[in-house]
Tab-separated table of C-alpha atoms in Angstrom:
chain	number	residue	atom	x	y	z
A	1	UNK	CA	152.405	90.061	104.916
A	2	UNK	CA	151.154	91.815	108.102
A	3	UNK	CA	147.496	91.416	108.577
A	4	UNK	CA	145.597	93.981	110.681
A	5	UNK	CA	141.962	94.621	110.817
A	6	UNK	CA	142.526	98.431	110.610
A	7	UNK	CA	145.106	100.865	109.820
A	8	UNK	CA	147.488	101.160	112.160
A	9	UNK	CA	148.401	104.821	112.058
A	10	UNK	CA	152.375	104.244	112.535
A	11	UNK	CA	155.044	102.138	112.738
A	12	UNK	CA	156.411	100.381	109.996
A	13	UNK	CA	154.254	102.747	107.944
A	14	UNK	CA	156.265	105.621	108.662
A	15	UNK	CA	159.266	103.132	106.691
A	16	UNK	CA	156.672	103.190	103.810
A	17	UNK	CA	156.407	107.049	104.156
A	18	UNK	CA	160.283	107.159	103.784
A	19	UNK	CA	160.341	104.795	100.553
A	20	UNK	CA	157.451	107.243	99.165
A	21	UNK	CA	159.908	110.556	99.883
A	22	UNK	CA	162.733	109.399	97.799
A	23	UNK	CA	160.621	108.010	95.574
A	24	UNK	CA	158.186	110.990	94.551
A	25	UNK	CA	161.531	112.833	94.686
A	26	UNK	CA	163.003	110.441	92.114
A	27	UNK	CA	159.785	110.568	89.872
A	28	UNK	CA	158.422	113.918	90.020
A	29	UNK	CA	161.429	115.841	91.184
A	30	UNK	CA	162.946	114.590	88.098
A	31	UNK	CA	159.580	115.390	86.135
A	32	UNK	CA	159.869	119.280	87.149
A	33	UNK	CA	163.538	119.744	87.056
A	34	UNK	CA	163.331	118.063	83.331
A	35	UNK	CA	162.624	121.685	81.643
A	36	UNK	CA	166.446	122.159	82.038
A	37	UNK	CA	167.428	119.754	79.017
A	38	UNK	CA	163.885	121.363	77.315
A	39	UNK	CA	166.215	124.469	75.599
A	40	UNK	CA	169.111	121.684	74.824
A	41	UNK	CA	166.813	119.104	72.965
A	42	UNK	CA	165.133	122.388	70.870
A	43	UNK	CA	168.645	123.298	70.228
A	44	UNK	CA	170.458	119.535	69.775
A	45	UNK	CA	167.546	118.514	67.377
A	46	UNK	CA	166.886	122.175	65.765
A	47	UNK	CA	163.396	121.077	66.361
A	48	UNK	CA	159.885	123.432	67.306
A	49	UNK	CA	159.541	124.022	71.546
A	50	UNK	CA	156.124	122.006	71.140
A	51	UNK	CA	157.379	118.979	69.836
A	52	UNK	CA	160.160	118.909	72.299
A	53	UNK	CA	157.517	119.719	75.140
A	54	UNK	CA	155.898	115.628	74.144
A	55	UNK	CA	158.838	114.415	75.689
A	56	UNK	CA	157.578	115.396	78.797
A	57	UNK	CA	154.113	115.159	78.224
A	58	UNK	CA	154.456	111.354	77.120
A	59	UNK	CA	156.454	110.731	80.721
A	60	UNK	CA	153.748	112.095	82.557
A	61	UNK	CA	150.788	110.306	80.579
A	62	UNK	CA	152.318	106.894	80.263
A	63	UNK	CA	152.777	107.380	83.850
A	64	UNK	CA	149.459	107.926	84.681
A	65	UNK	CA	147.714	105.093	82.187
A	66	UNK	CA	149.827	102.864	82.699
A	67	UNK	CA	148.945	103.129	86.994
A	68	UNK	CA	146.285	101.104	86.659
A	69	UNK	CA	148.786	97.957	85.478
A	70	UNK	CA	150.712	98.807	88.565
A	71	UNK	CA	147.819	98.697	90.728
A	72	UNK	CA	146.464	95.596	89.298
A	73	UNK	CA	150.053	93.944	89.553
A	74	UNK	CA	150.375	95.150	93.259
A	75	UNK	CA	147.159	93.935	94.073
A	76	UNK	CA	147.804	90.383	93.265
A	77	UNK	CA	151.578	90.244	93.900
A	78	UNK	CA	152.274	92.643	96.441
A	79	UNK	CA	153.657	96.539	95.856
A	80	UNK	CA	157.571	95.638	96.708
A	81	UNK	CA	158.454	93.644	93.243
A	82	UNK	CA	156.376	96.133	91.261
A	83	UNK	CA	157.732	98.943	92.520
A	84	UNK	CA	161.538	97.228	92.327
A	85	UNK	CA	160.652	96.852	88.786
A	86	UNK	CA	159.884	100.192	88.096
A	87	UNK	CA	163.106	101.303	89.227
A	88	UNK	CA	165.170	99.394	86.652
A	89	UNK	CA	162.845	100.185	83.983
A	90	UNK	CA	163.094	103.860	84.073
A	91	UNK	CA	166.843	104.120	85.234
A	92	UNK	CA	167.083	102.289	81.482
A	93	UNK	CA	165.266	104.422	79.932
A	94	UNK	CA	167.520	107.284	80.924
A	95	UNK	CA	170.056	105.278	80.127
A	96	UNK	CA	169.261	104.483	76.204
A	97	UNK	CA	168.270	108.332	76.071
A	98	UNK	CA	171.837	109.372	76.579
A	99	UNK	CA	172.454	107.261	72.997
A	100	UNK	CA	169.911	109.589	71.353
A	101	UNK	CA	170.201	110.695	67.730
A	102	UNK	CA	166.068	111.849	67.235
A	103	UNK	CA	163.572	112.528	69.372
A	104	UNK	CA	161.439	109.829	68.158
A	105	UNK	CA	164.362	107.935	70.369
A	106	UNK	CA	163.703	110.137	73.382
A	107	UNK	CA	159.769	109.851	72.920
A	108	UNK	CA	160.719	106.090	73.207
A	109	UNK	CA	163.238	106.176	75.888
A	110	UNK	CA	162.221	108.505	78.491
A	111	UNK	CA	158.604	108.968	77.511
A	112	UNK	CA	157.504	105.615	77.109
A	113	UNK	CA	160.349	103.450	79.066
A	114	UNK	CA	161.115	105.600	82.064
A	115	UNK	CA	157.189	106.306	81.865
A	116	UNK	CA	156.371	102.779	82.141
A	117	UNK	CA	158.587	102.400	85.025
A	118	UNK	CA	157.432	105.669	86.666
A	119	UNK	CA	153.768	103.930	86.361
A	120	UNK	CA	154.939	100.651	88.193
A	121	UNK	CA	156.279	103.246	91.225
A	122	UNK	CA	154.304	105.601	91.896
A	123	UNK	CA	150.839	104.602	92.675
A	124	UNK	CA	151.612	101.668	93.950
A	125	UNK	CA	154.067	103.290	96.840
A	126	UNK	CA	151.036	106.322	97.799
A	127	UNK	CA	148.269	102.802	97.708
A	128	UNK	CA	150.394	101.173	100.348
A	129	UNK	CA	151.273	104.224	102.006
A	130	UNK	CA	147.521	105.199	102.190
A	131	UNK	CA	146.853	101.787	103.959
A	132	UNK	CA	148.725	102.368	106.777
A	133	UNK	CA	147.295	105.626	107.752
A	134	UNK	CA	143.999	106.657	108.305
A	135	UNK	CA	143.462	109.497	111.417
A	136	UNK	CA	147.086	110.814	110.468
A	137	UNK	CA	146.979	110.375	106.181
A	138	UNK	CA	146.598	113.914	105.537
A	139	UNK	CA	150.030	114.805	107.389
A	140	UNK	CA	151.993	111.624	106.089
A	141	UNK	CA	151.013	112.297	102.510
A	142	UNK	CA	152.528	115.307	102.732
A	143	UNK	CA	155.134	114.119	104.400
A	144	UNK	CA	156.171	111.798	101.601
A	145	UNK	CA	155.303	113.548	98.394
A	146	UNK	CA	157.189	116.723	100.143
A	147	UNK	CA	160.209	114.435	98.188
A	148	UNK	CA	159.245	116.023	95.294
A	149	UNK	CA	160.181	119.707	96.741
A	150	UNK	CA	163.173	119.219	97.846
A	151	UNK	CA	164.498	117.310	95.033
A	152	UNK	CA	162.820	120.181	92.917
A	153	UNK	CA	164.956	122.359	94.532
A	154	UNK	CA	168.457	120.147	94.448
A	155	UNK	CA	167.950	118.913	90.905
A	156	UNK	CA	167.200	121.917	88.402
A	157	UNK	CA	170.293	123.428	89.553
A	158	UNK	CA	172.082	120.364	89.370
A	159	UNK	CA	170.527	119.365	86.541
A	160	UNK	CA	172.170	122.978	84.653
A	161	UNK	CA	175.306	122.715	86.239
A	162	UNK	CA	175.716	119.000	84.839
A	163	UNK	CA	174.736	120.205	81.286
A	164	UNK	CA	177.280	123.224	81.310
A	165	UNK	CA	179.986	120.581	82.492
A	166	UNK	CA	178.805	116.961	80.876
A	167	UNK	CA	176.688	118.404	77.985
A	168	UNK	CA	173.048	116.863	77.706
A	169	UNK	CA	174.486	112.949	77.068
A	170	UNK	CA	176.342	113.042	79.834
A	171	UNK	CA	173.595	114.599	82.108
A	172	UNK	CA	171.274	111.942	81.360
A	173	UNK	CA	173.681	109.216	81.976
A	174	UNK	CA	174.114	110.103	85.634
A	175	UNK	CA	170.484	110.802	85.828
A	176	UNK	CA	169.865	107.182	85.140
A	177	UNK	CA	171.956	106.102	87.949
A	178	UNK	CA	169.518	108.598	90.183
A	179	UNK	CA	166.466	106.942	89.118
A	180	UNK	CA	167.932	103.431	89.921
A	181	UNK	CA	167.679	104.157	93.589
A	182	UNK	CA	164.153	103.374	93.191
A	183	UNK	CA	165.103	99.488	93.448
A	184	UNK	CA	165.971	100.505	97.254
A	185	UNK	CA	162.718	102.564	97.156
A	186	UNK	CA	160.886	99.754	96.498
A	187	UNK	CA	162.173	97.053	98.780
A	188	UNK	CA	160.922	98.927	102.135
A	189	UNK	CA	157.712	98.118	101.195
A	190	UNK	CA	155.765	95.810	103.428
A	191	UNK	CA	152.435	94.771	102.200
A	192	UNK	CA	149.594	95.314	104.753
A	193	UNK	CA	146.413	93.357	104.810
A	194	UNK	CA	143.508	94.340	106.232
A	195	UNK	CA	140.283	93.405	107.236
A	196	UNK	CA	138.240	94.827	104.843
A	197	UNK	CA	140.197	93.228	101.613
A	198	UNK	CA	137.802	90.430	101.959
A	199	UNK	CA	135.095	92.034	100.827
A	200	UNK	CA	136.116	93.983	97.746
A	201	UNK	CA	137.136	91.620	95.581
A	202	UNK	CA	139.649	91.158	92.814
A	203	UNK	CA	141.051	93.755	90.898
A	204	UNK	CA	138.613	93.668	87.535
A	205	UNK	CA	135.570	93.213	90.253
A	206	UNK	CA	137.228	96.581	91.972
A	207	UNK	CA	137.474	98.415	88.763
A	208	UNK	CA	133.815	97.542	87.732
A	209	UNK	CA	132.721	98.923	90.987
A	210	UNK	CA	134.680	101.971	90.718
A	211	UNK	CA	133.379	102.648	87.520
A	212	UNK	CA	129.725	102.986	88.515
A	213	UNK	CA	130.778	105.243	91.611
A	214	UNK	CA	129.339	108.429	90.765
A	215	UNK	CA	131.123	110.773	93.536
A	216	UNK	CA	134.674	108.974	92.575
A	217	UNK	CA	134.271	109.597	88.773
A	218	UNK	CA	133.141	113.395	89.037
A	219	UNK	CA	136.320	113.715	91.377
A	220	UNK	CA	138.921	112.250	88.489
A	221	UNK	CA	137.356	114.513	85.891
A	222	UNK	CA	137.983	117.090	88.018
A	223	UNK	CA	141.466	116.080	88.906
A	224	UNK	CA	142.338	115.826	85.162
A	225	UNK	CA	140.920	119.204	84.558
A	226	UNK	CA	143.420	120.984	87.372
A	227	UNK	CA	146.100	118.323	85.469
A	228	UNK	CA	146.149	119.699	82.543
A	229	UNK	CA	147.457	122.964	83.457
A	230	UNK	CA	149.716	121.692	87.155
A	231	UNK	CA	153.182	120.391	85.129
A	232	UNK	CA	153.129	123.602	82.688
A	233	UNK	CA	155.726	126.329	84.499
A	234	UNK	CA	157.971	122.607	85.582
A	235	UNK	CA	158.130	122.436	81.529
A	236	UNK	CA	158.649	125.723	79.932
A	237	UNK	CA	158.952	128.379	82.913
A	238	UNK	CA	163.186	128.348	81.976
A	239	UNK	CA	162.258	128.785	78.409
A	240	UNK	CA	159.885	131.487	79.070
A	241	UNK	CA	162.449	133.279	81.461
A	242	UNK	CA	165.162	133.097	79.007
A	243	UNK	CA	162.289	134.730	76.776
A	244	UNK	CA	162.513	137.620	78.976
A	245	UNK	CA	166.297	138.704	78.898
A	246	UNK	CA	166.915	135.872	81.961
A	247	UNK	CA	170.322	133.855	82.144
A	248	UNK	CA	169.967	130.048	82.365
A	249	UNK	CA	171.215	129.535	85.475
A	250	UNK	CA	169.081	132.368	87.510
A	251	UNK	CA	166.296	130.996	85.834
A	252	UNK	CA	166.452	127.515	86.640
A	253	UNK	CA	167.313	128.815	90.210
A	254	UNK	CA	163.487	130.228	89.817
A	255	UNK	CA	162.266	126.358	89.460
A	256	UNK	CA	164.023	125.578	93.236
A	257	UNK	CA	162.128	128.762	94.563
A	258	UNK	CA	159.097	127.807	93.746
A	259	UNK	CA	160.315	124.137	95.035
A	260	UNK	CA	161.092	125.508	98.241
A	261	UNK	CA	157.774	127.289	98.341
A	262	UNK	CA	156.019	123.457	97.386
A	263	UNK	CA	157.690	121.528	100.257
A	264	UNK	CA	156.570	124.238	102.797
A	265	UNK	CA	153.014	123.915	101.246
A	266	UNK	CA	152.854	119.810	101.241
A	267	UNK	CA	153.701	120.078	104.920
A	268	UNK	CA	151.313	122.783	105.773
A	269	UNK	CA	148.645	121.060	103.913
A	270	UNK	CA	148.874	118.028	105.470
A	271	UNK	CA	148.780	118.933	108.625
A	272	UNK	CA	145.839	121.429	107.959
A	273	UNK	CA	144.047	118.240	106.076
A	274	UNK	CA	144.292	116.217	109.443
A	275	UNK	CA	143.763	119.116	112.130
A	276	UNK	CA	141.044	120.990	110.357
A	277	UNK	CA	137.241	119.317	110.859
A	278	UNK	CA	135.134	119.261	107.454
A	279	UNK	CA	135.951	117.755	104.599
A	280	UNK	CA	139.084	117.250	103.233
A	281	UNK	CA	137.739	118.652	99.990
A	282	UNK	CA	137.084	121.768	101.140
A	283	UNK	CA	141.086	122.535	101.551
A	284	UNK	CA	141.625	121.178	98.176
A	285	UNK	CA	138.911	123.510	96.368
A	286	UNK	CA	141.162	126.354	98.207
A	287	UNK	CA	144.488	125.480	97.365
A	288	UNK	CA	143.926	124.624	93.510
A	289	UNK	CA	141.424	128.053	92.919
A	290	UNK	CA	144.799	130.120	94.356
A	291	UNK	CA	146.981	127.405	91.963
A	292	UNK	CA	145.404	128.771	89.144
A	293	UNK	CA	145.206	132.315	89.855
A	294	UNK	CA	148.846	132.494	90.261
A	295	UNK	CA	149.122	130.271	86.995
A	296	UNK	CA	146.871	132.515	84.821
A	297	UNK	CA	149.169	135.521	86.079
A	298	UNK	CA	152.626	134.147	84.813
A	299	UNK	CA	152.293	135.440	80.966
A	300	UNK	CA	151.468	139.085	82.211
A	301	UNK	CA	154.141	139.133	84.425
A	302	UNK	CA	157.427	141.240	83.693
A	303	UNK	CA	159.405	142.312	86.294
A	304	UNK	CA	161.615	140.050	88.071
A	305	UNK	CA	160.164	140.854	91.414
A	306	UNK	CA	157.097	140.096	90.186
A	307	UNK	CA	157.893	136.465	88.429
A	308	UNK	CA	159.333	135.208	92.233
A	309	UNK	CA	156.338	136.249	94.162
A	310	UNK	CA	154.258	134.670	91.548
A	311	UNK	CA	156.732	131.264	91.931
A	312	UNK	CA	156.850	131.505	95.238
A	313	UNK	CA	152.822	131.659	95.418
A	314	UNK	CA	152.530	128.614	92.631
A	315	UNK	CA	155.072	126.447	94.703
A	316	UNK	CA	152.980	126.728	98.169
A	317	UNK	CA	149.524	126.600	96.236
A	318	UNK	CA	150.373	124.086	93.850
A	319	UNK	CA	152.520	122.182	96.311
A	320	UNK	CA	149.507	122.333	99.542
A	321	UNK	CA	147.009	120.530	96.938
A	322	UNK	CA	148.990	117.414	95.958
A	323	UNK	CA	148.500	115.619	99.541
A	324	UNK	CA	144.829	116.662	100.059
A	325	UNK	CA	143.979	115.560	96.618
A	326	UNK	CA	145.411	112.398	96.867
A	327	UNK	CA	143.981	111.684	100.584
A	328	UNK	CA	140.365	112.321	99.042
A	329	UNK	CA	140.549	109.051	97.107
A	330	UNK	CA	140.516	106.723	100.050
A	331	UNK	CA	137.553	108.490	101.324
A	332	UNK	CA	135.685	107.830	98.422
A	333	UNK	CA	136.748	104.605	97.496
A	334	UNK	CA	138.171	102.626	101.273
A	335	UNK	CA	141.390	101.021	101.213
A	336	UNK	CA	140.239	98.150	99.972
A	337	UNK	CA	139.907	99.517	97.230
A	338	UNK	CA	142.745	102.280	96.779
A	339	UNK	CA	145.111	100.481	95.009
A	340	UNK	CA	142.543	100.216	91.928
A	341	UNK	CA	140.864	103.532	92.799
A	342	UNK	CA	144.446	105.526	92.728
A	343	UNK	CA	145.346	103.783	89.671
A	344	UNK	CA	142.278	104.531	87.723
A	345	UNK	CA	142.495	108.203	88.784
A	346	UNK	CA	145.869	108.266	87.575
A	347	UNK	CA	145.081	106.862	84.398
A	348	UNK	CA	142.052	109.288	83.325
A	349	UNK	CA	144.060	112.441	84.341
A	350	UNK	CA	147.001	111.532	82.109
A	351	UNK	CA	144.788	113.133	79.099
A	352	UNK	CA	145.480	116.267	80.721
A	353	UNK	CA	148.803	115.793	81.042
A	354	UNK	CA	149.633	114.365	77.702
A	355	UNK	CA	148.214	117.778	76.314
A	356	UNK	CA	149.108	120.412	78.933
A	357	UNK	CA	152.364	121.149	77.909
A	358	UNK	CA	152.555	120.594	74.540
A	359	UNK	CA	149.498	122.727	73.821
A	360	UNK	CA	151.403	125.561	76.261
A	361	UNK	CA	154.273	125.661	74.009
A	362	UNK	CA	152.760	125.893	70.578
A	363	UNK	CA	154.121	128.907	69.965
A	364	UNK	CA	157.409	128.193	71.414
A	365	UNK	CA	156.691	130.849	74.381
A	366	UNK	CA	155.174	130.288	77.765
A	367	UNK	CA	153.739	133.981	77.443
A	368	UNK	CA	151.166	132.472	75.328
A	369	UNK	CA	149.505	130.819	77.989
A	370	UNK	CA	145.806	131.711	79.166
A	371	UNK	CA	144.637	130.144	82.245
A	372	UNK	CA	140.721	129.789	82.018
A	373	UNK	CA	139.625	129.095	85.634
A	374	UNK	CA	136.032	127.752	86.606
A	375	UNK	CA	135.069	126.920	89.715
A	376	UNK	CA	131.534	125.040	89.821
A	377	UNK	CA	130.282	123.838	93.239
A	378	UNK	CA	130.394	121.359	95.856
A	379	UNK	CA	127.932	118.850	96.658
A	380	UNK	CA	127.639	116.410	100.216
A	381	UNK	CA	130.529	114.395	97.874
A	382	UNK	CA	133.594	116.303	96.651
A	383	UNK	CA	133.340	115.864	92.680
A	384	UNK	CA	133.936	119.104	91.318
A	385	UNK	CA	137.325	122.321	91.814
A	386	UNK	CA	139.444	124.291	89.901
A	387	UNK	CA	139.503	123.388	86.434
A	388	UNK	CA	143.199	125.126	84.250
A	389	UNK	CA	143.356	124.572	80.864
A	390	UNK	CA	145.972	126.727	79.222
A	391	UNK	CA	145.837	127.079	75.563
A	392	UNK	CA	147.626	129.569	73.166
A	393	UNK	CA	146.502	132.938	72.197
């Protein structure tokens, strides 16, 4: 373990910014691209578009409670085994999902197994990433998580063009053997141990701390909030397009679009985060109050022209939050601390995204959305933004 008594802004850090890259692209890539199989399930299982959409929805919850284990686990034995673990846990998951006969199995499978391994990844990789920048964290935040763009972009088309050729078992199968490069993920991590560490404490003496901090709990209720609504067009957007007279191909070309549109707003974003004075705050209270205009937009939204400007304006929004709101955390919290601060955040905002989704597709048509938007303001400590919560009308 390298000890240092402050960040150090570089070097083997920008190793741990490569090992976050591939891995937000193997987690969340995955994530977005996943609405491909969501019109194969309904049709394999002759079940209702809302029951399908928990398969998702339990992914990206599990994923989020289950951070704070991760954390915890990293804390004491370092983020390299934990994440290694991950990696093998939800490459099995995929795995058992291709064997499938219910989707109580795939509930099981990918939303609780590949979950479980997507919540020993992912916060732990950003926590040591986050301790190994401090005057440059904006820019290598975005950086990594602009993984998740450009697998966005590689995947949903791959993702259709191995169900027309492999059918849905066969998809899965190969996705599995994707998600096990998170094993290689994981072993570039170098823990990094700073000065500070000495005087948070252990992990339950962390959480305790965390959960008297006023400023850091109004900022994860508002981060669940903007949650709730963030994964919905990633879910049913193909659905809703095929809705609308759309091929299946064109429209999961829509989903790289709007990836394209997310990696050039991570970037942007991060760079903006570090080069802009004022709080860091301030640019996320921008980006997510344009997120959800473009959001509550998509249901009204007929012609074709229309449905790419609004992708391309949801990618760049949607995408230009994601590093700002995760480089607020270490702010609030230090990096002593950010390995239990991340994970708790993650954890509370997975209500939102348990629900999002399935509460979008009740009706078994994204047009029934209705994005309520409320912005509320901003004190000396960032604690409120955006809040989207879709429902059904």
């Amino acid at each position: 373990m390298v000890h240092r008594t402050e960040p150090p802004d570089g070097g083997w850090g920008w190793m741990v910014v490569l090992s976050a890259f591939f891995q937000s692209a193997l987690v969340f890539g995955v994530l977005r691209s996943f609405g491909v199989f969501f019109v194969e399930f309904v049709a394999a299982f002759e079940e209702q578009a809302a029951r399908v959409s928990w398969i998702a929805s339990i992914g990206i919850a599990v994923q989020q409670f289950g951070s704070p284990i991760g954390s915890a686990l990293s804390t004491k034995l370092g983020p390299r085994p934990v994440v290694m673990t991950g990696g093998i846990l939800a490459a099995l998951g995929m795995l058992l999902a291709s064997f499938a006969t219910s989707l109580t199995h795939l509930y099981l499978s990918i939303g609780l197994l590949s979950g479980s391994g997507w919540a020993l990844t992912f916060t732990p990789t950003l926590a040591c990433l986050s301790r190994y920048f401090s005057q440059r964290r904006s820019l290598a935040m975005g950086l990594a998580l602009t993984g998740v763009g450009i697998s966005s972009f590689a995947f949903a088309p791959l993702f259709q063009w191995l169900l027309n050729n492999y059918a849905w078992r066969g998809a899965l199968l190969l996705v599995s053997a994707l998600s096990l490069h998170l094993v290689a993920c994981g072993a570039l991590l170098r823990p990094l141990s700073l000065t500070e560490d000495t005087a948070v404490g252990g992990p339950w003496a962390q959480i305790t701390s965390l959960l008297c901090h006023g400023p850091f709990l109004r900022y994860t209720v508002a981060l669940t909030l903007i949650n709730t609504g963030y994964f919905i067009p990633y879910v049913h957007l193909v659905a809703h397009l095929q809705d609308l007279g759309w091929d299946p191909l064109p429209a999961a070309f829509l989903l790289s679009v709007a990836a394209i549109s997310d990696l050039v707003g991570r970037v942007a974003s991060g760079w903006l985060g570090d080069a802009v004075p004022g709080p860091v705050a301030r640019l996320l209270m921008l980006w997510t109050t344009l997120t959800g205009v473009s959001l509550a937009l998509f249901p009204v939204a007929q012609a074709s022209t229309t449905l790419v400007v609004l992708a391309v304006a949801y990618g760049f929004t949607s995408g230009a939050l994601t590093p700002v709101a995760f480089s607020v955390i270490p702010e609030l919290v230090g990096t002593g601390r950010i390995y239990c601060g991340l994970g708790l955040v993650q954890m509370i905002e997975s209500v939102g995204g348990l629900l999002g989704a399935p509460l979008s597709g009740k009706e078994n048509r994204v047009a029934d959305w209705a994005g309520h938007v409320m912005v509320s303001s901003w004190g000396k400590e960032p604690g409120w933004c955006m809040l989207i919560v879709p429902s059904s009308m």
